[in-house]
Short mmCIF file of N, CA and C in Angstrom, two decimals:
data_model
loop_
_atom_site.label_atom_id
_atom_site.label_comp_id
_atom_site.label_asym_id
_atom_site.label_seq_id
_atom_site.Cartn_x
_atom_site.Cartn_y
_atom_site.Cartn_z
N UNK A 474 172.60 96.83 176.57
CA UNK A 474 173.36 95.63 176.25
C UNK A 474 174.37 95.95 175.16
N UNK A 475 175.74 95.45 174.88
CA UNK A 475 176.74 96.10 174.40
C UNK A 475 176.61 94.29 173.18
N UNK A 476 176.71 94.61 172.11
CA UNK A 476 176.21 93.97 170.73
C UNK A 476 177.56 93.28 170.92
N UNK A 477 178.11 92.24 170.28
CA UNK A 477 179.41 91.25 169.40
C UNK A 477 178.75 91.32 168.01
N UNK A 478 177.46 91.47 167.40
CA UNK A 478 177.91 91.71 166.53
C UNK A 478 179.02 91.83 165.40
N UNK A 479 179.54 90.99 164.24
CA UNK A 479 180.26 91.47 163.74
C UNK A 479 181.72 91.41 164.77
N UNK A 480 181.62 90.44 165.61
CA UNK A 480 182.62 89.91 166.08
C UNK A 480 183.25 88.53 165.84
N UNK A 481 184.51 87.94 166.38
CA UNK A 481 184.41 86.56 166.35
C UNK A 481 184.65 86.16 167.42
N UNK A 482 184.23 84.88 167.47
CA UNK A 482 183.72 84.14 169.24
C UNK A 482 185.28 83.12 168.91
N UNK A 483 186.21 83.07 170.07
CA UNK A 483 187.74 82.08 169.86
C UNK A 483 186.65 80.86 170.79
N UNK A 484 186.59 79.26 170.22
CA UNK A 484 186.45 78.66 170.95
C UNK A 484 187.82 78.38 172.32
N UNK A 485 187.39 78.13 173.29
CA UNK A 485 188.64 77.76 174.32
C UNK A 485 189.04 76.53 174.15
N UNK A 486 189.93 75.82 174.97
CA UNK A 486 190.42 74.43 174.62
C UNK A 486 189.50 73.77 176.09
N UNK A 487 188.66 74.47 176.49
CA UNK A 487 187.35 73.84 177.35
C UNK A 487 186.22 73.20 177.44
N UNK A 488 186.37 74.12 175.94
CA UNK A 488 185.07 73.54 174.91
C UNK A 488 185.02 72.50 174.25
N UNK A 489 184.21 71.37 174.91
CA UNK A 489 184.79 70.50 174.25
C UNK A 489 183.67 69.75 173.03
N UNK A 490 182.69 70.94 173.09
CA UNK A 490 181.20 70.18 172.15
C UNK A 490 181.83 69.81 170.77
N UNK A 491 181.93 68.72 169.90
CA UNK A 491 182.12 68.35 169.12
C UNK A 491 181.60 69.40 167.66
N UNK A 492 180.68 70.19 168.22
CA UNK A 492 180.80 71.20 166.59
C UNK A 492 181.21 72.68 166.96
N UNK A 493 181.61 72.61 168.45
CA UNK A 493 182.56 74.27 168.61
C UNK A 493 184.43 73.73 168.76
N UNK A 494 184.74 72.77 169.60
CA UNK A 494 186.16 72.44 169.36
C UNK A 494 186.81 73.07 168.29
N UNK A 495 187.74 73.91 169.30
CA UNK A 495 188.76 74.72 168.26
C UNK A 495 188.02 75.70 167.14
N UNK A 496 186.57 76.44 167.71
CA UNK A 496 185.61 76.77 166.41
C UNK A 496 186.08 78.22 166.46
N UNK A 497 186.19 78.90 165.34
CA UNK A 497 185.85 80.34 165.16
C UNK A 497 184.51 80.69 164.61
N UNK A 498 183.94 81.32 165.48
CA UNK A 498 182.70 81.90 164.80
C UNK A 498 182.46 83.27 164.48
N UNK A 499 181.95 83.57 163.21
CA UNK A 499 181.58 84.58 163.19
C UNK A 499 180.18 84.97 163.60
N UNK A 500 180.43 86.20 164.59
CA UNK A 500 178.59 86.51 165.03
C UNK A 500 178.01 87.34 163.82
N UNK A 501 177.05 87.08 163.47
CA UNK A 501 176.03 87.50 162.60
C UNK A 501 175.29 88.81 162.91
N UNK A 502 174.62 87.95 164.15
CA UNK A 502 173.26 88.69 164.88
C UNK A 502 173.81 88.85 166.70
N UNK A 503 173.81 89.33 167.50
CA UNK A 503 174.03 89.19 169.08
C UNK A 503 172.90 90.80 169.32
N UNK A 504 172.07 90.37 169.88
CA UNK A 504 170.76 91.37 171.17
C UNK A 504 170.24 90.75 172.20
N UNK A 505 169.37 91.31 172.48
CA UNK A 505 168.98 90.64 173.89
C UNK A 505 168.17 89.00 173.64
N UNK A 506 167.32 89.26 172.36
CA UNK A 506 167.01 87.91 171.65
C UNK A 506 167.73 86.69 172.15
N UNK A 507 169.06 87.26 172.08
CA UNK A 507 170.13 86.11 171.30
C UNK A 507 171.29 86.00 170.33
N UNK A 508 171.51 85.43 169.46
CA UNK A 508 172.92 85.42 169.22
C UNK A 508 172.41 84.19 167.88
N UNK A 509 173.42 85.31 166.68
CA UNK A 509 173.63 83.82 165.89
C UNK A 509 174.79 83.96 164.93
N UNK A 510 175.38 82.90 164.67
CA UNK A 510 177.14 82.66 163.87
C UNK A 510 177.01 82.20 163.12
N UNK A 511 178.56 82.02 162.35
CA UNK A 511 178.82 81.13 161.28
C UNK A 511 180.06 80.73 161.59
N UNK A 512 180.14 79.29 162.09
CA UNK A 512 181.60 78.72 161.79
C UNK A 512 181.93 78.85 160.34
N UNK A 513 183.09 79.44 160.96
CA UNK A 513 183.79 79.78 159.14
C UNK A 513 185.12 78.67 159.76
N UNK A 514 185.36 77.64 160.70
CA UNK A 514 187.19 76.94 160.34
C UNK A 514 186.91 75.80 160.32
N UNK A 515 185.57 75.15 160.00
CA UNK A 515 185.44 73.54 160.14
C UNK A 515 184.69 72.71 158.79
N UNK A 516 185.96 72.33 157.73
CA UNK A 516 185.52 72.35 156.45
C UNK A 516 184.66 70.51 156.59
N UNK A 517 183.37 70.49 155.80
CA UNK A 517 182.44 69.44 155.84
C UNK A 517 183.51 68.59 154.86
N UNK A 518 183.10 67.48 154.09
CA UNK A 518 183.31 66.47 153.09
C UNK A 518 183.09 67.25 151.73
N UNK A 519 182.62 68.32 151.79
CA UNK A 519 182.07 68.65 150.58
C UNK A 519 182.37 69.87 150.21
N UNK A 520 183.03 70.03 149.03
CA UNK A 520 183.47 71.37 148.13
C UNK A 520 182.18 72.00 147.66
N UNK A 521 182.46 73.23 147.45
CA UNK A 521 181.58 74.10 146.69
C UNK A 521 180.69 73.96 145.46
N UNK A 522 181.72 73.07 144.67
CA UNK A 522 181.10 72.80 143.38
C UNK A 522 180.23 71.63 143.29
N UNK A 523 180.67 70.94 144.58
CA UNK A 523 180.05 69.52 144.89
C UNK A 523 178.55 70.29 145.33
N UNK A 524 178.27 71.11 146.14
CA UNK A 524 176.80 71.14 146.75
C UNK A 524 176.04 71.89 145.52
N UNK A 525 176.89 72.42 144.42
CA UNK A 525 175.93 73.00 143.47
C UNK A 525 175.16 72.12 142.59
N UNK A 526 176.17 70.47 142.53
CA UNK A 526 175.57 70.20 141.32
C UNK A 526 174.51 69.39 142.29
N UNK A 527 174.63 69.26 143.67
CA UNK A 527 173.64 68.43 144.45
C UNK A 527 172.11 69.36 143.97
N UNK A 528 172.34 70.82 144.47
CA UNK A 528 171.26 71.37 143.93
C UNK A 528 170.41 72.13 142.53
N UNK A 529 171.59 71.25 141.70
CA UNK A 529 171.40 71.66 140.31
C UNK A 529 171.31 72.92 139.72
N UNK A 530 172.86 73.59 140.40
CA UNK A 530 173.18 74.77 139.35
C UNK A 530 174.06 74.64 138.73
N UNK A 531 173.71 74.86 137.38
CA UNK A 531 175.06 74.96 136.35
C UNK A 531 175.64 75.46 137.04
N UNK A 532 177.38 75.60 136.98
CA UNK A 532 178.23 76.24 136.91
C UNK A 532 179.47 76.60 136.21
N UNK A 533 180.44 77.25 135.99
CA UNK A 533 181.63 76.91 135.74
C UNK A 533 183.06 76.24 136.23
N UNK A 534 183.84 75.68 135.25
CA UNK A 534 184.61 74.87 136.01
C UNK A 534 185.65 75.49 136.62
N UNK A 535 185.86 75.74 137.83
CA UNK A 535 186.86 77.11 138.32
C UNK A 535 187.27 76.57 139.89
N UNK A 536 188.35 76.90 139.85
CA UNK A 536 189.26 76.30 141.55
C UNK A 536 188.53 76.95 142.05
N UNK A 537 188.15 78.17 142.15
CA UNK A 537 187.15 78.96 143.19
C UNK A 537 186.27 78.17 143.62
N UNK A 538 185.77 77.31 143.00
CA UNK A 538 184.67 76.44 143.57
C UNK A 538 185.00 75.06 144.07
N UNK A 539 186.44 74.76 144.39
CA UNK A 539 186.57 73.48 145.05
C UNK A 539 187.19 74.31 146.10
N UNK A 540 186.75 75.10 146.93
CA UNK A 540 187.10 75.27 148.44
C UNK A 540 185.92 74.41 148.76
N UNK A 541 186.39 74.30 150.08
CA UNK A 541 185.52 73.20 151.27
C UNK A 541 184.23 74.31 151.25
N UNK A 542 182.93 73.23 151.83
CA UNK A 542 182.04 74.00 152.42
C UNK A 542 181.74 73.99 153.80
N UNK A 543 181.31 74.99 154.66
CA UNK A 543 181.98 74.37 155.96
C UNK A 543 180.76 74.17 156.95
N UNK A 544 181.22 73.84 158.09
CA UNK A 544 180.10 73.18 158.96
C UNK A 544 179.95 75.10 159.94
N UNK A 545 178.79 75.21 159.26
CA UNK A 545 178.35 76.51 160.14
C UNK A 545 178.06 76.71 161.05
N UNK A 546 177.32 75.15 161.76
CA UNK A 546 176.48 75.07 163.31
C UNK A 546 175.89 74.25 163.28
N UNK A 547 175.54 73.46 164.19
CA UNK A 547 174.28 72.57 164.44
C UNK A 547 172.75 72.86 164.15
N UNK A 548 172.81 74.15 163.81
CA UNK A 548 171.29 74.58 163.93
C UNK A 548 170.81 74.88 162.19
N UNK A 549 169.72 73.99 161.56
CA UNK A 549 169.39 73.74 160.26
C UNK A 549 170.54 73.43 159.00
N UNK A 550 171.26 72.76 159.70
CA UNK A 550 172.53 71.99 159.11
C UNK A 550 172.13 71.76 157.73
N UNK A 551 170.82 71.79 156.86
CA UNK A 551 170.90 71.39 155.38
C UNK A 551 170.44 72.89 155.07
N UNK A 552 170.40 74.15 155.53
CA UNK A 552 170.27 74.86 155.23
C UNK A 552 171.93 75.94 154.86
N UNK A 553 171.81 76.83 153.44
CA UNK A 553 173.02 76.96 153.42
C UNK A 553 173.09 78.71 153.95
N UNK A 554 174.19 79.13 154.17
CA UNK A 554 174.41 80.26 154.71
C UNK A 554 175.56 80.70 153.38
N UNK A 555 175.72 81.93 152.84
CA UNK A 555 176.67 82.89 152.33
C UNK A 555 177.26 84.02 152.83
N UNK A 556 178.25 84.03 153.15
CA UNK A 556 178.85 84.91 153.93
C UNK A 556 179.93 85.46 153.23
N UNK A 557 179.50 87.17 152.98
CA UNK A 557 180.29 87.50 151.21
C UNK A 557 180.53 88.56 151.53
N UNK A 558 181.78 89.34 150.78
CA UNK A 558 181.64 90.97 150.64
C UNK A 558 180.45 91.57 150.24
N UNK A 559 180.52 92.84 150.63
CA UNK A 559 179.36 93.70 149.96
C UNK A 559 178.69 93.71 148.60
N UNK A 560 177.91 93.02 148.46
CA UNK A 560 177.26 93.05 146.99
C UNK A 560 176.20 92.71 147.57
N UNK A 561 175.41 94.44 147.17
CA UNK A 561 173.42 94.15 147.02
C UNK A 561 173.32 93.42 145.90
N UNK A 562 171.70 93.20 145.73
CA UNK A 562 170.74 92.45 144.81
C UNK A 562 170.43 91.19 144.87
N UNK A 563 170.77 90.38 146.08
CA UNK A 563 170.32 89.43 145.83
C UNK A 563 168.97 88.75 146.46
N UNK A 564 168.24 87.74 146.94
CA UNK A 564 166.61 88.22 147.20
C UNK A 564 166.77 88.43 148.54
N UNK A 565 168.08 87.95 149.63
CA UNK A 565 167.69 87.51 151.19
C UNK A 565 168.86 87.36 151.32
N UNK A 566 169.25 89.10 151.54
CA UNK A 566 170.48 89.37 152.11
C UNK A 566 170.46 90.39 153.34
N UNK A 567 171.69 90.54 154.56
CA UNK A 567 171.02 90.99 155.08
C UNK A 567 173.13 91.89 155.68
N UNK A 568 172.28 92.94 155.84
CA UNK A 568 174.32 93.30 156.03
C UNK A 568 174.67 94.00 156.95
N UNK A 569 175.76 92.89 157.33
CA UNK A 569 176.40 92.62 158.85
C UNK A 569 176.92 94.17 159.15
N UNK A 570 177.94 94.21 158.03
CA UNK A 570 178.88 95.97 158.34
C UNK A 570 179.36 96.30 157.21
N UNK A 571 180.08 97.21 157.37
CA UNK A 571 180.37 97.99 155.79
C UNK A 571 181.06 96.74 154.62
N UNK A 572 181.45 96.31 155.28
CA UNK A 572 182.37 95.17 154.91
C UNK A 572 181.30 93.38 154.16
N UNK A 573 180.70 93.28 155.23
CA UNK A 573 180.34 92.03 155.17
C UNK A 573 178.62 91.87 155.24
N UNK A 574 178.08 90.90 154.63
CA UNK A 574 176.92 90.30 154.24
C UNK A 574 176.99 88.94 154.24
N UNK A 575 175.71 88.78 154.90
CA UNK A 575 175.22 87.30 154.80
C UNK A 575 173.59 87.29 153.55
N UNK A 576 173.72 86.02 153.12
CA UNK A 576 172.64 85.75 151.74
C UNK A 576 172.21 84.59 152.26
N UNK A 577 171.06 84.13 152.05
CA UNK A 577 170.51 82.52 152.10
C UNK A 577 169.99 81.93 150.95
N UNK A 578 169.49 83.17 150.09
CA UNK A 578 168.90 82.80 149.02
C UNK A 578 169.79 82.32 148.10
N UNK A 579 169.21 81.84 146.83
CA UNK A 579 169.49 80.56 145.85
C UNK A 579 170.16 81.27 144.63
N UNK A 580 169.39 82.73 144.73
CA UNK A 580 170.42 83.20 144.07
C UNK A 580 171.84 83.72 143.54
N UNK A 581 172.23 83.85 144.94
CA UNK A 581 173.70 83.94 145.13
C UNK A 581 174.30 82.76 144.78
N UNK A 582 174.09 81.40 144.96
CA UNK A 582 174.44 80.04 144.87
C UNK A 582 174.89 80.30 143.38
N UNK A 583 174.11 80.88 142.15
CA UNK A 583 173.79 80.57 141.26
C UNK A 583 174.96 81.55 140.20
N UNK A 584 175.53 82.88 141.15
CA UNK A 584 176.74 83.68 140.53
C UNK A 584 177.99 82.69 141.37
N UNK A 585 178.14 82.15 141.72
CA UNK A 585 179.38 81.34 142.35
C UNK A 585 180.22 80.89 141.31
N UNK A 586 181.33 81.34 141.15
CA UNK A 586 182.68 80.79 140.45
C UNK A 586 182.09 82.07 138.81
N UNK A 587 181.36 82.93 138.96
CA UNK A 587 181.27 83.76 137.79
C UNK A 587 181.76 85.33 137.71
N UNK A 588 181.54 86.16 137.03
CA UNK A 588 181.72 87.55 137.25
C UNK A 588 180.90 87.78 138.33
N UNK A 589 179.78 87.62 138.04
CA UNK A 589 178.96 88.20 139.25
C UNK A 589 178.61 87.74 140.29
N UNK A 590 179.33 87.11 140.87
CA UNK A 590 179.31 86.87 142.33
C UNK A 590 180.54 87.39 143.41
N UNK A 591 180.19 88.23 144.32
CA UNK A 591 180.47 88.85 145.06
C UNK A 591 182.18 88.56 145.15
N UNK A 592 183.25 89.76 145.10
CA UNK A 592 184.79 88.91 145.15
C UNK A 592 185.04 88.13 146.52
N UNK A 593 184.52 88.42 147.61
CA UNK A 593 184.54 87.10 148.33
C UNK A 593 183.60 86.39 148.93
N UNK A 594 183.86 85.54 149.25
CA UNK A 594 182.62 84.53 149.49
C UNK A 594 183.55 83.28 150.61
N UNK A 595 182.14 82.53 151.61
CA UNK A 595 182.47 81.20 152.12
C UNK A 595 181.06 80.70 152.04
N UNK A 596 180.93 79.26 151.66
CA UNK A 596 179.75 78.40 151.80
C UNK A 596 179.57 77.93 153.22
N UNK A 597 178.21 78.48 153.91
CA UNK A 597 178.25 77.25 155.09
C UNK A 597 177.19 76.29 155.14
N UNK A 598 176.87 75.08 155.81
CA UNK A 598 175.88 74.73 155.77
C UNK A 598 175.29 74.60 157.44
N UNK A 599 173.93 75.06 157.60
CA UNK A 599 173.87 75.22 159.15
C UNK A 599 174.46 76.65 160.12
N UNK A 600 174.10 76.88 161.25
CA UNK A 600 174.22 78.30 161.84
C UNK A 600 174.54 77.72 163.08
N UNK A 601 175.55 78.91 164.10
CA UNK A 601 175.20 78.26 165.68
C UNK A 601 174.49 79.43 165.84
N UNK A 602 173.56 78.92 167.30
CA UNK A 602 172.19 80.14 167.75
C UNK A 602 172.71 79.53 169.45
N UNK A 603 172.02 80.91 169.85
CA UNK A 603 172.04 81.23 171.26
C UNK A 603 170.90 81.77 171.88
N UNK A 604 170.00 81.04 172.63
CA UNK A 604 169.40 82.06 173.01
C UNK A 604 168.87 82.93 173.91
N UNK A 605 168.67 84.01 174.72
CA UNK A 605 168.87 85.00 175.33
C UNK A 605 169.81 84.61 176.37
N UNK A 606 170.74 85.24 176.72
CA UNK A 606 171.54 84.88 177.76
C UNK A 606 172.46 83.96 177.71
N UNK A 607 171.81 83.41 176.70
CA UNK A 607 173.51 81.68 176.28
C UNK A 607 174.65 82.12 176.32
N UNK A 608 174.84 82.73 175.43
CA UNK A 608 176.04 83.03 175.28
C UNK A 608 176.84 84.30 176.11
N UNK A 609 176.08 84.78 176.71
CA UNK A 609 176.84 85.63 177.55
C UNK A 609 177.16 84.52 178.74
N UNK A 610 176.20 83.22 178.88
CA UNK A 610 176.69 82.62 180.20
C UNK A 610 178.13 81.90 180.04
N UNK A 611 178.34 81.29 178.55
CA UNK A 611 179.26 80.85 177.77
C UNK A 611 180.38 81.68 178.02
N UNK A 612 180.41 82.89 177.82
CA UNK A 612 181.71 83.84 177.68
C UNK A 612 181.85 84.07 179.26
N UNK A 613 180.97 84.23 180.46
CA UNK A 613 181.05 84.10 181.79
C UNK A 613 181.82 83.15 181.88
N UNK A 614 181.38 81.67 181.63
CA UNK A 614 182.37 80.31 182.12
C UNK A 614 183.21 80.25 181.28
N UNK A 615 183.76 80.86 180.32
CA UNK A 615 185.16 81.20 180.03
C UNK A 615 185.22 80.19 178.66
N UNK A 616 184.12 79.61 178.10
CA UNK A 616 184.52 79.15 176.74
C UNK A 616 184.40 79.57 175.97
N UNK A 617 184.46 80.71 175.23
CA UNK A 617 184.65 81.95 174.23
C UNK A 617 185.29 82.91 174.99
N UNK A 618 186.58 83.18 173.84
CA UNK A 618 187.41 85.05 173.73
C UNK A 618 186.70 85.42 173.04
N UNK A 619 186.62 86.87 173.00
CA UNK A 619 185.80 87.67 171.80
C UNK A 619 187.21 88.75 171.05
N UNK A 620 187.16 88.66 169.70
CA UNK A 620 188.16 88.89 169.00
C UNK A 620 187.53 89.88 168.00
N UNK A 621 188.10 90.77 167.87
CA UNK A 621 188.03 91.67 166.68
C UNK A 621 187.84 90.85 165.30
N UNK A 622 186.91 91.15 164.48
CA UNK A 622 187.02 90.81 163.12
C UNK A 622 187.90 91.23 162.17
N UNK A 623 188.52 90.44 161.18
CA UNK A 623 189.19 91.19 160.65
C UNK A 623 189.37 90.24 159.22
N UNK A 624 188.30 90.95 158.00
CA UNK A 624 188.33 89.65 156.53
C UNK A 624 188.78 89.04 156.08
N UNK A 625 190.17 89.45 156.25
CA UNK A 625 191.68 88.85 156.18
C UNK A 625 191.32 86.80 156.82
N UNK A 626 191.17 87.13 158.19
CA UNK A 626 190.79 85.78 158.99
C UNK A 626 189.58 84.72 157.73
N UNK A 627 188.77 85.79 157.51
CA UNK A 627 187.67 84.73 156.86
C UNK A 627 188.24 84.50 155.26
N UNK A 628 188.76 85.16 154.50
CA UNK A 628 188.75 85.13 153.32
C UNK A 628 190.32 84.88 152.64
N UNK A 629 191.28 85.44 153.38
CA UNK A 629 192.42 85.22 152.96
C UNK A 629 193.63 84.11 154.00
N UNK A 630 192.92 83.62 154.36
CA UNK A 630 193.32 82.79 155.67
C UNK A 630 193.07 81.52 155.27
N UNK A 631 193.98 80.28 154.96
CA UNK A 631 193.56 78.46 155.17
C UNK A 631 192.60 78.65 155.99
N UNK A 632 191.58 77.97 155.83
CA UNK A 632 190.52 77.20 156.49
C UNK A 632 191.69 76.88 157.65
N UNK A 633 191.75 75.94 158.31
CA UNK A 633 192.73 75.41 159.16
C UNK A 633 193.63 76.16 159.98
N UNK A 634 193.82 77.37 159.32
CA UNK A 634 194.36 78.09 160.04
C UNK A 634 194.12 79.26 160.96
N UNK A 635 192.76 79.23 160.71
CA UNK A 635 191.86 80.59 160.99
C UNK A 635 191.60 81.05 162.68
N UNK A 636 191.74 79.36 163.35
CA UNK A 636 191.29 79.55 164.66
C UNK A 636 192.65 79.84 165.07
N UNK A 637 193.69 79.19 165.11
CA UNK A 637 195.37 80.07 165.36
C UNK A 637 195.28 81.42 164.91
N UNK A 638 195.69 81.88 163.96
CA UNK A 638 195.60 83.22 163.27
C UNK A 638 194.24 84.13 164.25
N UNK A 639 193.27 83.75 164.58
CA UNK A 639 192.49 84.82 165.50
C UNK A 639 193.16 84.37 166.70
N UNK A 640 193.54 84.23 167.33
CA UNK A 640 194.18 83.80 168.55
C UNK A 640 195.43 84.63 168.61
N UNK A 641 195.94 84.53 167.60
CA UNK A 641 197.75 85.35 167.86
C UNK A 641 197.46 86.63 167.48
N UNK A 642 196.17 86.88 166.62
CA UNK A 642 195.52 88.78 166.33
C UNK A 642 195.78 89.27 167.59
N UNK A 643 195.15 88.54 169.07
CA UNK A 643 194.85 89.26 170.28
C UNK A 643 196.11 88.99 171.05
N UNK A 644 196.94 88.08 170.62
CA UNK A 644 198.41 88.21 171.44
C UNK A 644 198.21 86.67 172.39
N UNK A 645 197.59 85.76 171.94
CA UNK A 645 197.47 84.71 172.01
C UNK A 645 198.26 83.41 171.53
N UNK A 646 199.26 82.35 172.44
CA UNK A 646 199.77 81.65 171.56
C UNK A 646 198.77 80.54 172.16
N UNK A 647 198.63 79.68 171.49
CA UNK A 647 197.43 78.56 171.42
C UNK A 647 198.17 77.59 171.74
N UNK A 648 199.80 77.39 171.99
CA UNK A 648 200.29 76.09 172.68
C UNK A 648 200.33 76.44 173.76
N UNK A 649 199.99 77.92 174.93
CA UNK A 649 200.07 77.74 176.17
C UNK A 649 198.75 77.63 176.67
N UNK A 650 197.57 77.84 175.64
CA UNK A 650 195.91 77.25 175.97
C UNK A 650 195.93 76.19 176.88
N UNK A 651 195.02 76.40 177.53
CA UNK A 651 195.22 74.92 178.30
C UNK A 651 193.43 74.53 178.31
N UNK A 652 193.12 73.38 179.00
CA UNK A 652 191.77 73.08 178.64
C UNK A 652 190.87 73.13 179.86
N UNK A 653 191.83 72.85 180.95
CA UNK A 653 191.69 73.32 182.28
C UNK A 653 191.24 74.73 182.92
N UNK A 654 190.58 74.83 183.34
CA UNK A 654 190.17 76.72 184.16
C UNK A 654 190.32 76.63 185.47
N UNK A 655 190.75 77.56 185.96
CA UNK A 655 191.01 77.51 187.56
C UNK A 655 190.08 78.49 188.00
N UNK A 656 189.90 79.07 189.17
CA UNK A 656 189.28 79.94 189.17
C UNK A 656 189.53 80.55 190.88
N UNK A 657 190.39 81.69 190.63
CA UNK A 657 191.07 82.34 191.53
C UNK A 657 189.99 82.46 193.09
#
């Protein structure tokens, strides 16, 4: 079986589930198991600094921490996901590629907006999951492209802009998308 891993999933304009529409995901995990992401382009009601003081971490007062936090997936939606550059030590981390790491633990929450927290970072809350075979049936009926990763997309990219910007990476313009599939 050939991994996505460390890929990103382009939602199509087919898709019309209300938490993939227009979604970029990043895959996490993809084996025979299954499959699991992080919408990184669909920002919640709630900034960064907002879910810290929900869970009562000090912090500092720093723009870094009023980015959006974003809607990661339907699946344990009050659970949070960190999705950061490379920085070991923290209790429940787990790493994607040379590049990138995911954290769940509380401690990462707790270097946010300081020296020591990782130079990049996105908050999510919630994961999308697949399991065995989902998502390959998904990319069969044609509602996911699979797109090269590239950090730039997750970290130096508008929120808002992220699902365009992976779309035109692969030579994609997103006004000739259509929502319709034919099938020769």
């Amino acid at each position: 079986m050939h991994t996505l891993q460390n890929h990103f999933l382009l939602a199509m304009p087919s898709l019309q589930d209300p938490y993939f529409e227009r979604s970029l995901v990043y895959l996490c995990e993809h084996n025979a198991e299954g499959a699991m992401g992080l919408v990184i382009n669909i920002p919640t009601d709630m900034q960064v600094d907002e879910l810290l003081e929900q869970v009562k971490i000090d912090h500092p007062a720093t723009q870094a921490l009023k980015q959006p936090v974003l809607q990661g997936g339907p699946v344990a939606s009050d659970r949070g996901f960190v999705l950061h550059s490379h920085r070991a030590g923290f209790g429940s981390s787990l790493t994607l590629s040379d590049e990138l790491m995911v954290t769940t633990s509380r401690d990462i929450l707790e270097t946010l907006g300081t020296a020591e927290a990782p130079s990049h970072w996105l908050v999510t809350l919630g994961y999308a999951g697949w399991s065995a075979g989902q998502l390959e049936q998904e990319l069969s009926d044609g509602a996911w492209l699979i797109v090269p990763v590239d950090t730039r997309l997750i970290f130096a990219t508008p929120v808002h802009e992220r699902w365009g910007k992976a779309a035109a990476s692969i030579g994609i313009n997103t006004l000739h998308l259509s929502s319709q599939i034919g099938h020769a």
